């Protein structure tokens, strides 16, 4: 049957941080703490936090610092992994190594890093334009080289106990890294103790050609937008072919998909809920979201029920922000979908959005697992009682009944629970 499915949920919900900030008797992580408890009791493998670096960027006022949130949640959980999203474009690798290393220590081996290269936020870090995707991914690759070298700068036996049980430190087993590269000069070694997992679990978010190359070389898990099975098969085939060429272990990177499903107790209820959700869309605001997905083009002159001319879609090489999303939605434009259909699809930002009962959705999950394009499923909304019941007592229980999802965790660290191969 192959691998067991792994599950992730977002560490957020309602009320959100901005609502909670208005009440001096509550703290802004109250909802996240509640969701973390629900996730742990339901057997989720990890919590996930995004990061936004601009005011009102990508439809949100902003978000609290992802690493700080996860550090706090580590103290109120025992088992779930902690996936924090942090960019390499505006951070230095020595700081990142210390921050994620510290999170791994305080969580006893549950840290994971979702690496992004950021398509927004440059105005808050310099007066310069956002670097090109190629430059951002080159910086990300060098950052990972530096960070992994720092984690490996402590050799086996550098820190231990002597015969009397006292802490023994052998400085001869700790080596500088002496990195001199295009973007960074870092002497090393890392100045925190060796990590419980040796390295945090490495997620990489991205879908463009440059993102695929980075993921194939470094990622243990890839988080990307795969709206249909055909798109998933194409992307995963290219990704794993390249990973094999680079000498990566078979089956790596694992694939994580965001599950934007519409659940219903019956099929007719699920279809009704999806129809109501689509009818409630503000089409003007929705068109703005689609325009962003297509590289910032103007679609205001087009009729809702006509196709978008393929000539409107920019060449991928000319796109500096969210190139992967342009590729996803450009493909849908080429299929002749109407502007209205594209606006509806853009509500899920290119992610997988099936509809049905828990049993029907379990069928959809199994189809992707059997096709080899799904290893980790990200499911949101478990803070809502109705969604929680449909997900936890419906979908997840059905997947366990079918032998697709473990009932118990298999280790103490996140790396062990993901059942990843040993690090090189």
PDB file of C-alpha atoms in Angstrom, residues 23-258:
ATOM      1  CA  UNK A  23      -9.549  42.587  24.508  1.00  0.00           C
ATOM      2  CA  UNK A  24      -6.945  43.371  27.194  1.00  0.00           C
ATOM      3  CA  UNK A  25      -7.936  40.224  29.108  1.00  0.00           C
ATOM      4  CA  UNK A  26      -7.084  37.902  26.214  1.00  0.00           C
ATOM      5  CA  UNK A  27      -3.849  37.251  24.325  1.00  0.00           C
ATOM      6  CA  UNK A  28      -3.470  37.077  20.554  1.00  0.00           C
ATOM      7  CA  UNK A  29      -2.518  33.383  20.546  1.00  0.00           C
ATOM      8  CA  UNK A  30      -5.663  32.237  22.329  1.00  0.00           C
ATOM      9  CA  UNK A  31      -7.221  30.699  19.217  1.00  0.00           C
ATOM     10  CA  UNK A  32      -3.922  29.168  18.117  1.00  0.00           C
ATOM     11  CA  UNK A  33      -3.509  27.487  21.514  1.00  0.00           C
ATOM     12  CA  UNK A  34      -7.037  26.077  21.278  1.00  0.00           C
ATOM     13  CA  UNK A  35      -6.468  24.770  17.738  1.00  0.00           C
ATOM     14  CA  UNK A  36      -3.118  23.279  18.771  1.00  0.00           C
ATOM     15  CA  UNK A  37      -4.864  21.283  21.488  1.00  0.00           C
ATOM     16  CA  UNK A  38      -7.535  20.087  19.066  1.00  0.00           C
ATOM     17  CA  UNK A  39      -4.872  19.055  16.541  1.00  0.00           C
ATOM     18  CA  UNK A  40      -2.854  17.140  19.110  1.00  0.00           C
ATOM     19  CA  UNK A  41      -5.873  15.247  20.420  1.00  0.00           C
ATOM     20  CA  UNK A  42      -7.050  14.432  16.877  1.00  0.00           C
ATOM     21  CA  UNK A  43      -3.673  12.935  15.943  1.00  0.00           C
ATOM     22  CA  UNK A  44      -2.515  15.557  13.444  1.00  0.00           C
ATOM     23  CA  UNK A  45       1.186  15.304  12.688  1.00  0.00           C
ATOM     24  CA  UNK A  46       1.911  19.034  12.587  1.00  0.00           C
ATOM     25  CA  UNK A  47       0.774  22.615  12.924  1.00  0.00           C
ATOM     26  CA  UNK A  48       1.559  25.182  10.222  1.00  0.00           C
ATOM     27  CA  UNK A  49       1.927  28.962  10.310  1.00  0.00           C
ATOM     28  CA  UNK A  50       2.292  31.240   7.248  1.00  0.00           C
ATOM     29  CA  UNK A  51       4.094  34.577   7.225  1.00  0.00           C
ATOM     30  CA  UNK A  52       3.142  37.861   5.555  1.00  0.00           C
ATOM     31  CA  UNK A  53       5.572  40.755   5.392  1.00  0.00           C
ATOM     32  CA  UNK A  54       3.388  43.587   4.066  1.00  0.00           C
ATOM     33  CA  UNK A  55       0.427  45.490   5.451  1.00  0.00           C
ATOM     34  CA  UNK A  56      -2.681  44.286   3.592  1.00  0.00           C
ATOM     35  CA  UNK A  57      -0.555  41.966   1.454  1.00  0.00           C
ATOM     36  CA  UNK A  58      -2.327  39.089  -0.317  1.00  0.00           C
ATOM     37  CA  UNK A  59      -5.702  39.955   1.168  1.00  0.00           C
ATOM     38  CA  UNK A  60      -4.649  40.007   4.824  1.00  0.00           C
ATOM     39  CA  UNK A  61      -3.714  42.852   7.157  1.00  0.00           C
ATOM     40  CA  UNK A  62      -0.741  40.746   8.170  1.00  0.00           C
ATOM     41  CA  UNK A  63       0.276  37.976  10.523  1.00  0.00           C
ATOM     42  CA  UNK A  64       2.179  37.632  13.769  1.00  0.00           C
ATOM     43  CA  UNK A  65       5.755  36.412  13.569  1.00  0.00           C
ATOM     44  CA  UNK A  66       5.630  32.743  12.605  1.00  0.00           C
ATOM     45  CA  UNK A  67       8.632  31.563  14.624  1.00  0.00           C
ATOM     46  CA  UNK A  68       7.499  33.327  17.783  1.00  0.00           C
ATOM     47  CA  UNK A  69       4.040  31.763  17.469  1.00  0.00           C
ATOM     48  CA  UNK A  70       5.524  28.293  17.115  1.00  0.00           C
ATOM     49  CA  UNK A  71       7.892  28.794  20.039  1.00  0.00           C
ATOM     50  CA  UNK A  72       4.885  29.627  22.205  1.00  0.00           C
ATOM     51  CA  UNK A  73       2.861  26.668  20.916  1.00  0.00           C
ATOM     52  CA  UNK A  74       5.765  24.316  21.596  1.00  0.00           C
ATOM     53  CA  UNK A  75       5.189  24.857  25.315  1.00  0.00           C
ATOM     54  CA  UNK A  76       1.512  23.857  25.223  1.00  0.00           C
ATOM     55  CA  UNK A  77       1.925  20.777  22.983  1.00  0.00           C
ATOM     56  CA  UNK A  78       3.911  17.562  23.256  1.00  0.00           C
ATOM     57  CA  UNK A  79       3.682  15.689  19.970  1.00  0.00           C
ATOM     58  CA  UNK A  80       2.726  17.791  16.929  1.00  0.00           C
ATOM     59  CA  UNK A  81       5.397  19.081  14.576  1.00  0.00           C
ATOM     60  CA  UNK A  82       5.778  22.851  14.285  1.00  0.00           C
ATOM     61  CA  UNK A  83       6.127  24.106  10.695  1.00  0.00           C
ATOM     62  CA  UNK A  84       7.113  27.779  10.582  1.00  0.00           C
ATOM     63  CA  UNK A  85       7.186  29.766   7.338  1.00  0.00           C
ATOM     64  CA  UNK A  86      10.192  32.086   7.019  1.00  0.00           C
ATOM     65  CA  UNK A  87      11.753  33.746   3.992  1.00  0.00           C
ATOM     66  CA  UNK A  88      15.408  33.578   2.982  1.00  0.00           C
ATOM     67  CA  UNK A  89      15.145  36.774   0.936  1.00  0.00           C
ATOM     68  CA  UNK A  90      15.112  39.095   3.961  1.00  0.00           C
ATOM     69  CA  UNK A  91      16.910  36.981   6.578  1.00  0.00           C
ATOM     70  CA  UNK A  92      20.522  35.986   7.237  1.00  0.00           C
ATOM     71  CA  UNK A  93      21.319  32.254   7.383  1.00  0.00           C
ATOM     72  CA  UNK A  94      23.255  32.431  10.673  1.00  0.00           C
ATOM     73  CA  UNK A  95      20.204  33.957  12.371  1.00  0.00           C
ATOM     74  CA  UNK A  96      17.898  31.396  10.754  1.00  0.00           C
ATOM     75  CA  UNK A  97      20.086  28.516  11.920  1.00  0.00           C
ATOM     76  CA  UNK A  98      20.018  29.820  15.489  1.00  0.00           C
ATOM     77  CA  UNK A  99      16.277  30.522  15.456  1.00  0.00           C
ATOM     78  CA  UNK A 100      15.168  27.177  14.032  1.00  0.00           C
ATOM     79  CA  UNK A 101      17.793  25.358  16.101  1.00  0.00           C
ATOM     80  CA  UNK A 102      16.409  26.961  19.237  1.00  0.00           C
ATOM     81  CA  UNK A 103      12.856  26.010  18.239  1.00  0.00           C
ATOM     82  CA  UNK A 104      14.013  22.420  17.751  1.00  0.00           C
ATOM     83  CA  UNK A 105      15.494  22.407  21.249  1.00  0.00           C
ATOM     84  CA  UNK A 106      12.580  23.962  23.121  1.00  0.00           C
ATOM     85  CA  UNK A 107      10.135  21.628  21.327  1.00  0.00           C
ATOM     86  CA  UNK A 108      12.317  18.530  21.874  1.00  0.00           C
ATOM     87  CA  UNK A 109      12.768  17.836  18.177  1.00  0.00           C
ATOM     88  CA  UNK A 110       9.553  19.050  16.542  1.00  0.00           C
ATOM     89  CA  UNK A 111      10.770  21.998  14.440  1.00  0.00           C
ATOM     90  CA  UNK A 112      10.268  22.329  10.697  1.00  0.00           C
ATOM     91  CA  UNK A 113      11.016  25.194   8.340  1.00  0.00           C
ATOM     92  CA  UNK A 114       8.770  26.043   5.385  1.00  0.00           C
ATOM     93  CA  UNK A 115      11.217  28.002   3.235  1.00  0.00           C
ATOM     94  CA  UNK A 116       9.760  30.721   1.023  1.00  0.00           C
ATOM     95  CA  UNK A 117      11.471  33.376  -1.075  1.00  0.00           C
ATOM     96  CA  UNK A 118       8.700  36.024  -0.743  1.00  0.00           C
ATOM     97  CA  UNK A 119       6.813  37.820  -3.474  1.00  0.00           C
ATOM     98  CA  UNK A 120       5.989  40.816  -1.260  1.00  0.00           C
ATOM     99  CA  UNK A 121       7.575  42.861   1.506  1.00  0.00           C
ATOM    100  CA  UNK A 122      10.676  44.354  -0.089  1.00  0.00           C
ATOM    101  CA  UNK A 123       9.497  47.880   0.805  1.00  0.00           C
ATOM    102  CA  UNK A 124      10.019  47.036   4.468  1.00  0.00           C
ATOM    103  CA  UNK A 125      13.615  45.851   4.113  1.00  0.00           C
ATOM    104  CA  UNK A 126      15.223  48.244   1.637  1.00  0.00           C
ATOM    105  CA  UNK A 127      14.486  50.849  -0.993  1.00  0.00           C
ATOM    106  CA  UNK A 128      15.346  48.376  -3.732  1.00  0.00           C
ATOM    107  CA  UNK A 129      13.058  46.433  -6.030  1.00  0.00           C
ATOM    108  CA  UNK A 130      12.205  42.819  -5.258  1.00  0.00           C
ATOM    109  CA  UNK A 131      14.998  40.627  -6.650  1.00  0.00           C
ATOM    110  CA  UNK A 132      14.112  38.363  -9.566  1.00  0.00           C
ATOM    111  CA  UNK A 133      12.934  34.805  -8.825  1.00  0.00           C
ATOM    112  CA  UNK A 134      16.282  33.518 -10.060  1.00  0.00           C
ATOM    113  CA  UNK A 135      18.155  35.780  -7.622  1.00  0.00           C
ATOM    114  CA  UNK A 136      15.819  34.915  -4.751  1.00  0.00           C
ATOM    115  CA  UNK A 137      16.219  31.180  -5.296  1.00  0.00           C
ATOM    116  CA  UNK A 138      19.989  31.491  -5.681  1.00  0.00           C
ATOM    117  CA  UNK A 139      20.096  33.245  -2.312  1.00  0.00           C
ATOM    118  CA  UNK A 140      17.832  30.548  -0.850  1.00  0.00           C
ATOM    119  CA  UNK A 141      20.145  27.784  -2.106  1.00  0.00           C
ATOM    120  CA  UNK A 142      23.213  29.435  -0.597  1.00  0.00           C
ATOM    121  CA  UNK A 143      21.294  30.048   2.630  1.00  0.00           C
ATOM    122  CA  UNK A 144      20.532  26.336   2.876  1.00  0.00           C
ATOM    123  CA  UNK A 145      24.140  25.397   2.167  1.00  0.00           C
ATOM    124  CA  UNK A 146      25.243  27.665   5.001  1.00  0.00           C
ATOM    125  CA  UNK A 147      22.540  26.581   7.430  1.00  0.00           C
ATOM    126  CA  UNK A 148      23.052  22.857   6.871  1.00  0.00           C
ATOM    127  CA  UNK A 149      26.808  23.292   7.262  1.00  0.00           C
ATOM    128  CA  UNK A 150      26.212  25.122  10.546  1.00  0.00           C
ATOM    129  CA  UNK A 151      23.972  22.334  11.839  1.00  0.00           C
ATOM    130  CA  UNK A 152      26.623  19.794  10.859  1.00  0.00           C
ATOM    131  CA  UNK A 153      29.491  21.807  12.379  1.00  0.00           C
ATOM    132  CA  UNK A 154      29.102  19.900  15.639  1.00  0.00           C
ATOM    133  CA  UNK A 155      30.609  16.460  15.154  1.00  0.00           C
ATOM    134  CA  UNK A 156      29.474  13.316  16.946  1.00  0.00           C
ATOM    135  CA  UNK A 157      30.668  13.280  20.536  1.00  0.00           C
ATOM    136  CA  UNK A 158      31.294  17.017  20.773  1.00  0.00           C
ATOM    137  CA  UNK A 159      28.871  17.274  23.687  1.00  0.00           C
ATOM    138  CA  UNK A 160      28.241  14.481  26.163  1.00  0.00           C
ATOM    139  CA  UNK A 161      28.842  13.244  29.700  1.00  0.00           C
ATOM    140  CA  UNK A 162      32.055  12.150  31.330  1.00  0.00           C
ATOM    141  CA  UNK A 163      32.399   9.107  33.587  1.00  0.00           C
ATOM    142  CA  UNK A 164      31.125  11.059  36.579  1.00  0.00           C
ATOM    143  CA  UNK A 165      28.032  12.276  34.740  1.00  0.00           C
ATOM    144  CA  UNK A 166      29.235  15.848  34.245  1.00  0.00           C
ATOM    145  CA  UNK A 167      28.758  17.659  30.955  1.00  0.00           C
ATOM    146  CA  UNK A 168      31.786  17.166  28.721  1.00  0.00           C
ATOM    147  CA  UNK A 169      32.546  19.435  25.781  1.00  0.00           C
ATOM    148  CA  UNK A 170      35.193  18.485  23.199  1.00  0.00           C
ATOM    149  CA  UNK A 171      35.993  21.622  21.137  1.00  0.00           C
ATOM    150  CA  UNK A 172      38.114  19.566  18.730  1.00  0.00           C
ATOM    151  CA  UNK A 173      34.886  18.028  17.397  1.00  0.00           C
ATOM    152  CA  UNK A 174      33.337  21.417  16.560  1.00  0.00           C
ATOM    153  CA  UNK A 175      34.507  22.828  13.248  1.00  0.00           C
ATOM    154  CA  UNK A 176      34.148  26.228  11.554  1.00  0.00           C
ATOM    155  CA  UNK A 177      32.449  26.210   8.164  1.00  0.00           C
ATOM    156  CA  UNK A 178      34.436  29.095   6.607  1.00  0.00           C
ATOM    157  CA  UNK A 179      31.789  29.805   3.982  1.00  0.00           C
ATOM    158  CA  UNK A 180      32.521  32.498   1.399  1.00  0.00           C
ATOM    159  CA  UNK A 181      29.849  32.738  -1.270  1.00  0.00           C
ATOM    160  CA  UNK A 182      27.989  35.116  -3.545  1.00  0.00           C
ATOM    161  CA  UNK A 183      25.627  36.394  -0.855  1.00  0.00           C
ATOM    162  CA  UNK A 184      27.187  35.450   2.488  1.00  0.00           C
ATOM    163  CA  UNK A 185      30.433  35.075   4.354  1.00  0.00           C
ATOM    164  CA  UNK A 186      29.958  32.945   7.479  1.00  0.00           C
ATOM    165  CA  UNK A 187      32.785  31.566   9.603  1.00  0.00           C
ATOM    166  CA  UNK A 188      30.793  29.363  11.985  1.00  0.00           C
ATOM    167  CA  UNK A 189      30.516  27.086  13.811  1.00  0.00           C
ATOM    168  CA  UNK A 190      26.980  27.290  15.170  1.00  0.00           C
ATOM    169  CA  UNK A 191      26.947  28.471  18.775  1.00  0.00           C
ATOM    170  CA  UNK A 192      23.994  26.476  20.092  1.00  0.00           C
ATOM    171  CA  UNK A 193      24.054  22.780  21.070  1.00  0.00           C
ATOM    172  CA  UNK A 194      23.537  20.073  18.424  1.00  0.00           C
ATOM    173  CA  UNK A 195      19.864  19.694  17.571  1.00  0.00           C
ATOM    174  CA  UNK A 196      17.555  16.838  18.656  1.00  0.00           C
ATOM    175  CA  UNK A 197      16.711  16.180  14.982  1.00  0.00           C
ATOM    176  CA  UNK A 198      20.217  17.181  13.779  1.00  0.00           C
ATOM    177  CA  UNK A 199      18.387  19.470  11.349  1.00  0.00           C
ATOM    178  CA  UNK A 200      14.771  20.749  11.409  1.00  0.00           C
ATOM    179  CA  UNK A 201      12.579  19.090   8.799  1.00  0.00           C
ATOM    180  CA  UNK A 202      12.972  21.044   5.554  1.00  0.00           C
ATOM    181  CA  UNK A 203       9.835  22.135   3.698  1.00  0.00           C
ATOM    182  CA  UNK A 204      10.113  24.234   0.535  1.00  0.00           C
ATOM    183  CA  UNK A 205       7.188  26.170  -0.951  1.00  0.00           C
ATOM    184  CA  UNK A 206       7.300  26.809  -4.665  1.00  0.00           C
ATOM    185  CA  UNK A 207       6.163  25.746  -8.103  1.00  0.00           C
ATOM    186  CA  UNK A 208       8.138  27.695 -10.703  1.00  0.00           C
ATOM    187  CA  UNK A 209      11.128  26.180 -12.500  1.00  0.00           C
ATOM    188  CA  UNK A 210      13.509  27.796 -10.028  1.00  0.00           C
ATOM    189  CA  UNK A 211      11.371  26.621  -7.130  1.00  0.00           C
ATOM    190  CA  UNK A 212      11.304  23.078  -8.482  1.00  0.00           C
ATOM    191  CA  UNK A 213      15.109  23.033  -8.763  1.00  0.00           C
ATOM    192  CA  UNK A 214      15.538  24.235  -5.176  1.00  0.00           C
ATOM    193  CA  UNK A 215      12.984  21.713  -3.892  1.00  0.00           C
ATOM    194  CA  UNK A 216      14.506  18.823  -5.822  1.00  0.00           C
ATOM    195  CA  UNK A 217      17.919  19.566  -4.332  1.00  0.00           C
ATOM    196  CA  UNK A 218      17.064  20.380  -0.706  1.00  0.00           C
ATOM    197  CA  UNK A 219      13.428  19.748   0.284  1.00  0.00           C
ATOM    198  CA  UNK A 220      12.222  16.868   2.383  1.00  0.00           C
ATOM    199  CA  UNK A 221       8.639  18.046   1.816  1.00  0.00           C
ATOM    200  CA  UNK A 222       7.384  20.314  -0.978  1.00  0.00           C
ATOM    201  CA  UNK A 223       4.323  22.494  -0.403  1.00  0.00           C
ATOM    202  CA  UNK A 224       2.784  23.579  -3.681  1.00  0.00           C
ATOM    203  CA  UNK A 225      -0.487  24.208  -5.545  1.00  0.00           C
ATOM    204  CA  UNK A 226      -1.780  21.136  -7.374  1.00  0.00           C
ATOM    205  CA  UNK A 227      -5.432  21.836  -8.292  1.00  0.00           C
ATOM    206  CA  UNK A 228      -5.990  18.732 -10.450  1.00  0.00           C
ATOM    207  CA  UNK A 229      -4.587  15.225 -10.655  1.00  0.00           C
ATOM    208  CA  UNK A 230      -3.112  15.923 -14.111  1.00  0.00           C
ATOM    209  CA  UNK A 231      -1.271  19.002 -12.828  1.00  0.00           C
ATOM    210  CA  UNK A 232      -0.057  17.006  -9.831  1.00  0.00           C
ATOM    211  CA  UNK A 233       1.224  14.142 -11.966  1.00  0.00           C
ATOM    212  CA  UNK A 234       3.113  16.515 -14.257  1.00  0.00           C
ATOM    213  CA  UNK A 235       4.719  18.474 -11.415  1.00  0.00           C
ATOM    214  CA  UNK A 236       5.641  15.495  -9.232  1.00  0.00           C
ATOM    215  CA  UNK A 237       7.083  13.564 -12.172  1.00  0.00           C
ATOM    216  CA  UNK A 238       9.366  16.485 -13.059  1.00  0.00           C
ATOM    217  CA  UNK A 239      10.282  17.113  -9.424  1.00  0.00           C
ATOM    218  CA  UNK A 240      11.189  13.539  -8.542  1.00  0.00           C
ATOM    219  CA  UNK A 241      13.002  12.975 -11.832  1.00  0.00           C
ATOM    220  CA  UNK A 242      15.236  15.929 -11.022  1.00  0.00           C
ATOM    221  CA  UNK A 243      15.637  14.791  -7.408  1.00  0.00           C
ATOM    222  CA  UNK A 244      16.789  11.373  -8.618  1.00  0.00           C
ATOM    223  CA  UNK A 245      19.309  13.013 -10.962  1.00  0.00           C
ATOM    224  CA  UNK A 246      20.686  14.838  -7.910  1.00  0.00           C
ATOM    225  CA  UNK A 247      21.071  11.570  -6.004  1.00  0.00           C
ATOM    226  CA  UNK A 248      18.211  12.117  -3.544  1.00  0.00           C
ATOM    227  CA  UNK A 249      16.668   9.044  -1.854  1.00  0.00           C
ATOM    228  CA  UNK A 250      13.749   7.413  -3.659  1.00  0.00           C
ATOM    229  CA  UNK A 251      10.413   8.986  -2.757  1.00  0.00           C
ATOM    230  CA  UNK A 252      11.848  12.375  -1.809  1.00  0.00           C
ATOM    231  CA  UNK A 253      10.707  15.052  -1.662  1.00  0.00           C
ATOM    232  CA  UNK A 254       7.365  14.223  -0.088  1.00  0.00           C
ATOM    233  CA  UNK A 255       4.416  16.176  -1.513  1.00  0.00           C
ATOM    234  CA  UNK A 256       2.138  18.315   0.654  1.00  0.00           C
ATOM    235  CA  UNK A 257      -1.146  19.595  -0.765  1.00  0.00           C
ATOM    236  CA  UNK A 258      -3.531  22.089   0.787  1.00  0.00           C
TER     237      UNK A 258
END
